[in-house]
mmCIF file of C-alpha atoms in Angstrom:
data_model
loop_
_atom_site.group_PDB
_atom_site.id
_atom_site.type_symbol
_atom_site.label_atom_id
_atom_site.label_comp_id
_atom_site.label_asym_id
_atom_site.label_seq_id
_atom_site.Cartn_x
_atom_site.Cartn_y
_atom_site.Cartn_z
ATOM 1 C CA MET J 273 15.325 -13.525 10.422
ATOM 2 C CA LYS J 274 11.688 -13.818 11.410
ATOM 3 C CA LYS J 275 11.241 -13.447 15.181
ATOM 4 C CA ASN J 276 7.664 -14.678 15.488
ATOM 5 C CA LYS J 277 6.342 -17.984 14.232
ATOM 6 C CA TYR J 278 5.097 -18.171 10.675
ATOM 7 C CA LYS J 279 1.332 -18.495 10.353
ATOM 8 C CA ILE J 280 -0.023 -21.036 7.873
ATOM 9 C CA LEU J 281 -3.679 -21.081 6.844
ATOM 10 C CA VAL J 282 -5.019 -24.216 5.142
ATOM 11 C CA LEU J 283 -8.085 -23.673 2.963
ATOM 12 C CA ALA J 284 -9.500 -27.076 2.136
ATOM 13 C CA ASP J 285 -12.549 -29.063 1.200
ATOM 14 C CA LEU J 286 -13.302 -32.304 3.022
ATOM 15 C CA LYS J 287 -12.454 -34.659 0.154
ATOM 16 C CA LYS J 288 -10.059 -37.612 0.290
ATOM 17 C CA SER J 289 -7.133 -35.362 -0.637
ATOM 18 C CA THR J 290 -7.533 -33.240 2.517
ATOM 19 C CA SER J 291 -5.328 -35.565 4.582
ATOM 20 C CA THR J 292 -2.507 -35.372 2.035
ATOM 21 C CA THR J 293 -2.829 -31.589 1.901
ATOM 22 C CA LEU J 294 -2.521 -31.474 5.688
ATOM 23 C CA LYS J 295 0.455 -33.834 5.580
ATOM 24 C CA THR J 296 2.277 -31.522 3.187
ATOM 25 C CA THR J 297 1.325 -28.553 5.384
ATOM 26 C CA VAL J 298 2.700 -30.275 8.478
ATOM 27 C CA SER J 299 5.935 -30.997 6.623
ATOM 28 C CA LEU J 300 6.330 -27.319 5.768
ATOM 29 C CA ALA J 301 5.328 -26.212 9.279
ATOM 30 C CA LYS J 302 7.981 -28.410 10.885
ATOM 31 C CA MET J 303 10.681 -27.098 8.561
ATOM 32 C CA ILE J 304 9.978 -23.427 9.219
ATOM 33 C CA ASP J 305 8.515 -23.654 12.762
ATOM 34 C CA ALA J 306 5.004 -22.467 11.919
ATOM 35 C CA GLU J 307 1.547 -22.435 13.467
ATOM 36 C CA VAL J 308 -1.206 -24.134 11.440
ATOM 37 C CA ASP J 309 -4.856 -23.096 11.102
ATOM 38 C CA PHE J 310 -7.369 -25.134 9.091
ATOM 39 C CA PHE J 311 -10.454 -23.465 7.585
ATOM 40 C CA TYR J 312 -13.366 -25.024 5.720
ATOM 41 C CA VAL J 313 -16.367 -23.228 4.272
ATOM 42 C CA LYS J 314 -19.551 -24.730 2.878
ATOM 43 C CA SER J 315 -22.060 -22.830 0.824
ATOM 44 C CA ALA J 316 -25.306 -22.342 2.758
ATOM 45 C CA SER J 317 -27.267 -23.115 -0.392
ATOM 46 C CA ASP J 318 -25.798 -26.634 -0.375
ATOM 47 C CA ILE J 319 -27.251 -27.241 3.067
ATOM 48 C CA VAL J 320 -30.699 -25.689 2.977
ATOM 49 C CA GLU J 321 -33.066 -26.603 0.177
ATOM 50 C CA ARG J 322 -36.367 -26.140 1.985
ATOM 51 C CA ASP J 323 -38.407 -22.993 2.516
ATOM 52 C CA ASN J 324 -39.592 -23.920 6.005
ATOM 53 C CA GLN J 325 -37.523 -21.894 8.500
ATOM 54 C CA LEU J 326 -37.685 -24.441 11.315
ATOM 55 C CA SER J 327 -36.616 -27.228 8.967
ATOM 56 C CA ALA J 328 -33.767 -25.060 7.682
ATOM 57 C CA ILE J 329 -32.501 -24.349 11.207
ATOM 58 C CA ARG J 330 -32.656 -28.035 12.136
ATOM 59 C CA ILE J 331 -30.776 -29.040 8.979
ATOM 60 C CA ILE J 332 -28.085 -26.412 9.593
ATOM 61 C CA ASN J 333 -27.601 -27.579 13.186
ATOM 62 C CA GLN J 334 -27.333 -31.200 12.091
ATOM 63 C CA ASP J 335 -24.853 -30.337 9.350
ATOM 64 C CA TYR J 336 -22.834 -28.197 11.757
ATOM 65 C CA THR J 337 -22.418 -31.108 14.172
ATOM 66 C CA ALA J 338 -21.550 -33.554 11.379
ATOM 67 C CA THR J 339 -19.029 -31.160 9.850
ATOM 68 C CA ASP J 340 -17.344 -30.531 13.200
ATOM 69 C CA LYS J 341 -16.936 -34.271 13.798
ATOM 70 C CA LYS J 342 -15.573 -34.863 10.302
ATOM 71 C CA ILE J 343 -12.971 -32.111 10.558
ATOM 72 C CA LYS J 344 -11.910 -33.228 14.039
ATOM 73 C CA LYS J 345 -11.384 -36.766 12.781
ATOM 74 C CA ILE J 346 -9.202 -35.647 9.860
ATOM 75 C CA ILE J 347 -7.144 -33.211 11.919
ATOM 76 C CA GLN J 348 -6.720 -35.504 14.915
ATOM 77 C CA SER J 349 -5.260 -38.254 12.734
ATOM 78 C CA VAL J 350 -2.651 -35.979 11.157
ATOM 79 C CA SER J 351 -1.933 -34.089 14.373
ATOM 80 C CA GLU J 352 -1.316 -37.212 16.446
ATOM 81 C CA ASN J 353 0.727 -38.989 13.781
ATOM 82 C CA HIS J 354 3.087 -36.044 13.352
ATOM 83 C CA GLN J 355 2.891 -34.482 16.828
ATOM 84 C CA ILE J 356 1.805 -31.007 15.807
ATOM 85 C CA ASN J 357 -1.126 -28.874 16.913
ATOM 86 C CA ILE J 358 -3.621 -27.863 14.211
ATOM 87 C CA ASN J 359 -6.307 -25.302 15.014
ATOM 88 C CA TYR J 360 -9.486 -25.382 12.970
ATOM 89 C CA SER J 361 -12.652 -23.463 12.200
ATOM 90 C CA PHE J 362 -15.398 -23.636 9.596
ATOM 91 C CA ALA J 363 -18.309 -21.577 8.334
ATOM 92 C CA PHE J 364 -21.502 -21.842 6.315
ATOM 93 C CA GLY J 365 -22.165 -19.035 3.872
ATOM 94 C CA ASN J 366 -20.843 -17.496 0.665
ATOM 95 C CA VAL J 367 -17.605 -19.351 -0.075
ATOM 96 C CA LYS J 368 -15.563 -16.463 -1.426
ATOM 97 C CA ASN J 369 -16.795 -13.972 1.166
ATOM 98 C CA GLU J 370 -16.033 -16.357 4.037
ATOM 99 C CA ILE J 371 -12.542 -17.070 2.700
ATOM 100 C CA SER J 372 -11.818 -13.349 2.333
ATOM 101 C CA SER J 373 -12.990 -12.733 5.905
ATOM 102 C CA CYS J 374 -10.867 -15.586 7.225
ATOM 103 C CA ILE J 375 -7.739 -14.289 5.461
ATOM 104 C CA LYS J 376 -8.300 -10.817 6.912
ATOM 105 C CA GLU J 377 -8.823 -12.238 10.397
ATOM 106 C CA LYS J 378 -5.924 -14.702 10.439
ATOM 107 C CA GLN J 379 -3.394 -12.570 8.525
ATOM 108 C CA PRO J 380 -1.395 -15.645 7.444
ATOM 109 C CA ASP J 381 2.129 -15.619 6.076
ATOM 110 C CA ILE J 382 1.332 -18.645 3.904
ATOM 111 C CA ILE J 383 -1.924 -20.034 2.521
ATOM 112 C CA VAL J 384 -2.107 -23.731 1.594
ATOM 113 C CA LEU J 385 -4.492 -25.053 -1.044
ATOM 114 C CA GLY J 386 -4.916 -28.600 -2.300
ATOM 115 C CA LYS J 387 -4.728 -29.605 -5.959
ATOM 116 C CA LYS J 388 -5.960 -32.806 -7.513
ATOM 117 C CA LYS J 389 -4.131 -34.200 -10.514
ATOM 118 C CA ASN J 390 -4.729 -32.017 -13.574
ATOM 119 C CA ASN J 391 -7.616 -30.282 -11.843
ATOM 120 C CA LEU J 392 -7.911 -27.045 -9.932
ATOM 121 C CA LEU J 393 -9.461 -27.388 -6.515
ATOM 122 C CA ASN J 394 -13.127 -26.498 -6.745
ATOM 123 C CA LEU J 395 -15.382 -25.648 -3.821
ATOM 124 C CA ASN J 396 -19.014 -25.467 -4.898
ATOM 125 C CA GLY J 397 -18.008 -24.788 -8.490
ATOM 126 C CA ASP J 398 -15.643 -21.885 -7.686
ATOM 127 C CA LYS J 399 -12.020 -21.986 -8.769
ATOM 128 C CA ILE J 400 -10.652 -21.187 -5.354
ATOM 129 C CA ILE J 401 -6.974 -21.313 -6.282
ATOM 130 C CA GLN J 402 -7.396 -18.546 -8.843
ATOM 131 C CA PHE J 403 -9.578 -16.584 -6.433
ATOM 132 C CA VAL J 404 -6.940 -16.759 -3.678
ATOM 133 C CA LEU J 405 -4.182 -15.818 -6.128
ATOM 134 C CA LYS J 406 -6.064 -12.577 -6.784
ATOM 135 C CA GLN J 407 -7.024 -11.923 -3.160
ATOM 136 C CA PHE J 408 -3.782 -12.801 -1.362
ATOM 137 C CA SER J 409 -0.454 -11.231 -2.271
ATOM 138 C CA GLY J 410 1.636 -13.364 0.078
ATOM 139 C CA THR J 411 3.093 -16.849 -0.279
ATOM 140 C CA ILE J 412 0.795 -19.645 -1.454
ATOM 141 C CA LEU J 413 1.571 -23.366 -1.258
ATOM 142 C CA ILE J 414 -0.400 -25.505 -3.694
ATOM 143 C CA ALA J 415 -0.118 -29.038 -2.376
ATOM 144 C CA ASP J 416 -0.223 -31.778 -4.995
ATOM 145 C CA ALA J 417 -2.369 -34.752 -3.947
ATOM 146 C CA ASN J 418 -0.041 -37.276 -5.587
ATOM 147 C CA ASN J 419 3.336 -35.848 -4.571
ATOM 148 C CA THR J 420 3.180 -35.251 -0.833
ATOM 149 C CA LEU J 421 5.952 -33.644 1.191
ATOM 150 C CA GLU J 422 7.068 -36.028 3.920
ATOM 151 C CA PRO J 423 7.259 -34.731 7.499
ATOM 152 C CA ASP J 424 10.865 -34.733 8.732
ATOM 153 C CA GLY J 425 12.004 -35.631 5.214
ATOM 154 C CA LYS J 426 14.369 -33.771 2.907
ATOM 155 C CA LEU J 427 13.085 -31.474 0.177
ATOM 156 C CA SER J 428 14.007 -31.993 -3.434
ATOM 157 C CA LEU J 429 13.748 -28.318 -4.313
ATOM 158 C CA GLY J 430 13.375 -26.688 -7.701
ATOM 159 C CA VAL J 431 13.213 -22.975 -8.548
ATOM 160 C CA LEU J 432 11.573 -21.530 -11.656
ATOM 161 C CA ASN J 433 13.131 -18.262 -12.868
ATOM 162 C CA ASN J 434 14.549 -15.521 -10.624
ATOM 163 C CA ILE J 435 16.478 -17.854 -8.330
ATOM 164 C CA GLU J 436 18.326 -14.959 -6.698
ATOM 165 C CA THR J 437 15.068 -13.255 -5.656
ATOM 166 C CA THR J 438 13.256 -16.447 -4.729
ATOM 167 C CA LEU J 439 15.995 -17.755 -2.435
ATOM 168 C CA SER J 440 16.701 -14.403 -0.773
ATOM 169 C CA THR J 441 13.733 -14.423 1.644
ATOM 170 C CA SER J 442 13.982 -15.672 5.212
ATOM 171 C CA LEU J 443 11.385 -18.353 4.393
ATOM 172 C CA SER J 444 13.543 -19.691 1.581
ATOM 173 C CA GLN J 445 16.601 -19.653 3.813
ATOM 174 C CA ASP J 446 14.716 -21.729 6.394
ATOM 175 C CA LEU J 447 13.731 -24.219 3.688
ATOM 176 C CA LEU J 448 17.295 -24.527 2.393
ATOM 177 C CA ALA J 449 18.332 -26.104 5.691
ATOM 178 C CA HIS J 450 16.038 -29.037 4.823
ATOM 179 C CA THR J 451 16.874 -29.263 1.124
ATOM 180 C CA GLN J 452 18.866 -31.827 -0.801
ATOM 181 C CA THR J 453 21.596 -30.378 -3.000
ATOM 182 C CA PRO J 454 22.147 -29.504 -5.713
ATOM 183 C CA ILE J 455 19.031 -27.355 -6.097
ATOM 184 C CA LYS J 456 17.555 -27.484 -9.595
ATOM 185 C CA SER J 457 17.023 -24.100 -11.229
ATOM 186 C CA PHE J 458 14.683 -23.973 -14.234
ATOM 187 C CA LYS J 459 14.700 -20.947 -16.495
ATOM 188 C CA ILE J 460 12.448 -20.184 -19.460
ATOM 189 C CA ILE J 461 13.918 -17.792 -22.038
ATOM 190 C CA LYS J 462 13.082 -16.646 -25.560
ATOM 191 C CA LYS J 463 14.985 -17.549 -28.752
ATOM 192 C CA SER J 464 17.175 -20.243 -27.245
ATOM 193 C CA LYS J 465 18.245 -22.806 -29.847
ATOM 194 C CA VAL J 466 19.296 -25.574 -27.497
ATOM 195 C CA LEU J 467 18.503 -26.888 -24.042
ATOM 196 C CA ASP J 468 21.412 -25.832 -21.887
ATOM 197 C CA GLU J 469 22.494 -27.348 -18.590
ATOM 198 C CA THR J 470 25.039 -25.406 -16.565
ATOM 199 C CA ILE J 471 26.230 -24.921 -13.024
ATOM 200 C CA PHE J 472 24.645 -21.744 -11.685
ATOM 201 C CA SER J 473 27.125 -19.194 -10.382
ATOM 202 C CA THR J 474 26.025 -18.821 -6.774
ATOM 203 C CA ASN J 475 27.252 -19.866 -3.362
ATOM 204 C CA ILE J 476 24.407 -22.416 -3.314
ATOM 205 C CA ASN J 477 25.061 -25.716 -5.055
ATOM 206 C CA THR J 478 22.734 -25.429 -8.038
ATOM 207 C CA ILE J 479 22.204 -26.957 -11.469
ATOM 208 C CA GLU J 480 20.418 -24.824 -14.042
ATOM 209 C CA TYR J 481 18.190 -26.013 -16.879
ATOM 210 C CA VAL J 482 17.273 -23.516 -19.595
ATOM 211 C CA PHE J 483 14.209 -23.959 -21.791
ATOM 212 C CA GLU J 484 13.182 -22.167 -24.951
ATOM 213 C CA GLU J 485 9.765 -20.544 -24.676
ATOM 214 C CA ASN J 486 7.352 -22.318 -27.013
ATOM 215 C CA ASP J 487 4.133 -24.367 -27.012
ATOM 216 C CA HIS J 488 5.924 -27.356 -25.463
ATOM 217 C CA THR J 489 7.823 -25.529 -22.713
ATOM 218 C CA ILE J 490 5.583 -26.493 -19.797
ATOM 219 C CA ALA J 491 5.426 -30.117 -20.942
ATOM 220 C CA ASN J 492 9.238 -30.236 -21.160
ATOM 221 C CA LEU J 493 9.506 -28.582 -17.760
ATOM 222 C CA SER J 494 7.133 -31.184 -16.320
ATOM 223 C CA ASN J 495 9.306 -34.002 -17.695
ATOM 224 C CA TYR J 496 12.477 -32.580 -16.137
ATOM 225 C CA ILE J 497 10.753 -32.026 -12.803
ATOM 226 C CA SER J 498 9.625 -35.666 -12.783
ATOM 227 C CA LYS J 499 13.063 -36.894 -13.866
ATOM 228 C CA ASN J 500 14.718 -34.966 -11.020
ATOM 229 C CA ASN J 501 12.082 -36.072 -8.462
ATOM 230 C CA ILE J 502 11.290 -32.471 -7.524
ATOM 231 C CA ASN J 503 8.679 -32.409 -4.750
ATOM 232 C CA LEU J 504 8.540 -28.630 -4.278
ATOM 233 C CA LEU J 505 8.899 -26.020 -7.034
ATOM 234 C CA CYS J 506 9.365 -22.400 -5.937
ATOM 235 C CA ILE J 507 8.061 -19.671 -8.216
ATOM 236 C CA ASP J 508 8.507 -15.938 -7.735
ATOM 237 C CA ARG J 509 4.995 -14.558 -8.268
ATOM 238 C CA LEU J 510 5.878 -11.257 -9.913
ATOM 239 C CA GLU J 511 3.442 -8.592 -10.990
ATOM 240 C CA ASN J 512 2.623 -8.504 -14.700
ATOM 241 C CA GLY J 513 4.152 -5.032 -14.881
ATOM 242 C CA SER J 514 7.557 -6.198 -13.694
ATOM 243 C CA LYS J 515 10.525 -5.350 -15.918
ATOM 244 C CA ASN J 516 12.206 -8.660 -15.148
ATOM 245 C CA LYS J 517 12.738 -10.470 -18.463
ATOM 246 C CA SER J 518 12.300 -13.914 -16.943
ATOM 247 C CA LYS J 519 9.178 -13.100 -14.946
ATOM 248 C CA THR J 520 6.515 -15.717 -14.338
ATOM 249 C CA THR J 521 3.175 -14.190 -15.307
ATOM 250 C CA THR J 522 -0.256 -14.994 -13.918
ATOM 251 C CA GLN J 523 -1.079 -16.864 -17.121
ATOM 252 C CA ASP J 524 2.128 -18.912 -16.806
ATOM 253 C CA ILE J 525 1.200 -19.829 -13.237
ATOM 254 C CA LYS J 526 -2.273 -20.998 -14.271
ATOM 255 C CA SER J 527 -0.740 -23.296 -16.876
ATOM 256 C CA ILE J 528 1.895 -24.565 -14.438
ATOM 257 C CA ILE J 529 -0.723 -25.365 -11.791
ATOM 258 C CA LYS J 530 -2.707 -27.423 -14.272
ATOM 259 C CA LYS J 531 0.165 -29.324 -15.875
ATOM 260 C CA LEU J 532 2.874 -29.872 -13.251
ATOM 261 C CA ASN J 533 2.526 -32.825 -10.889
ATOM 262 C CA THR J 534 4.397 -31.382 -7.948
ATOM 263 C CA SER J 535 3.683 -29.077 -5.031
ATOM 264 C CA LEU J 536 4.213 -25.398 -5.814
ATOM 265 C CA LEU J 537 5.383 -22.593 -3.521
ATOM 266 C CA LEU J 538 4.302 -19.290 -5.056
ATOM 267 C CA THR J 539 6.074 -16.395 -3.390
ATOM 268 C CA GLY J 540 4.693 -12.877 -3.256
ATOM 269 C CA LYS J 541 4.875 -9.932 -0.919
ATOM 270 C CA GLN J 542 6.446 -11.201 2.285
ATOM 271 C CA ASN J 543 5.545 -10.329 5.872
ATOM 272 C CA TYR J 544 8.820 -11.896 6.982
#
């Protein structure tokens, strides 16, 4: 059992979906008793377009003040509505470098990223989700803009592959206390002739769906997730070299992020 509070780091842009990303983050934070930090980074090249140094400094100062006010407004609304403290910071500079520095400084247990429908979150043209997947080996929550977790609500939890491993962490155990049962377990296997639905043999009330691996697997998975109203899908983010036959590879995760309309909890190396 984790003794200290979990630390959640939200990496977000300042688009309309930011509030829903924060709402999902707050929901998770309340379930697992976590601290929340919000970080935004803007490329310096998007701010300064003039060669004059004095003009550049004035523009940066003006943008700094405007950005601070905008973030405060977003955070204050969510914080007051759901009675939770959210710390924030922001930076101007190279987007990827600033994110890497922030991760090293904050040492989060979980990183939260927002995802628009059928579109990876982009900050200044960079695919930040894929960048963070490479940089951060811990747990990542990808919050879907159209399927928000509700604070103080019950989870409709799904697990893709490796349910024993995924549900064995202390984080998963904390989430189970807020989860509707039965949990839906989705497994993708090779050379299966039929779609099988069985009761999973575990002490947790679970229903298992088995899919044959083919070109339509992710689309079929998406349909079943929608049909079962899953609002959080847990995926064990295994290394490509893993010997586990039902591993979820990096390429699988990329496809899942693009095609599934639900929030995703990608587990990795745990600090808890």
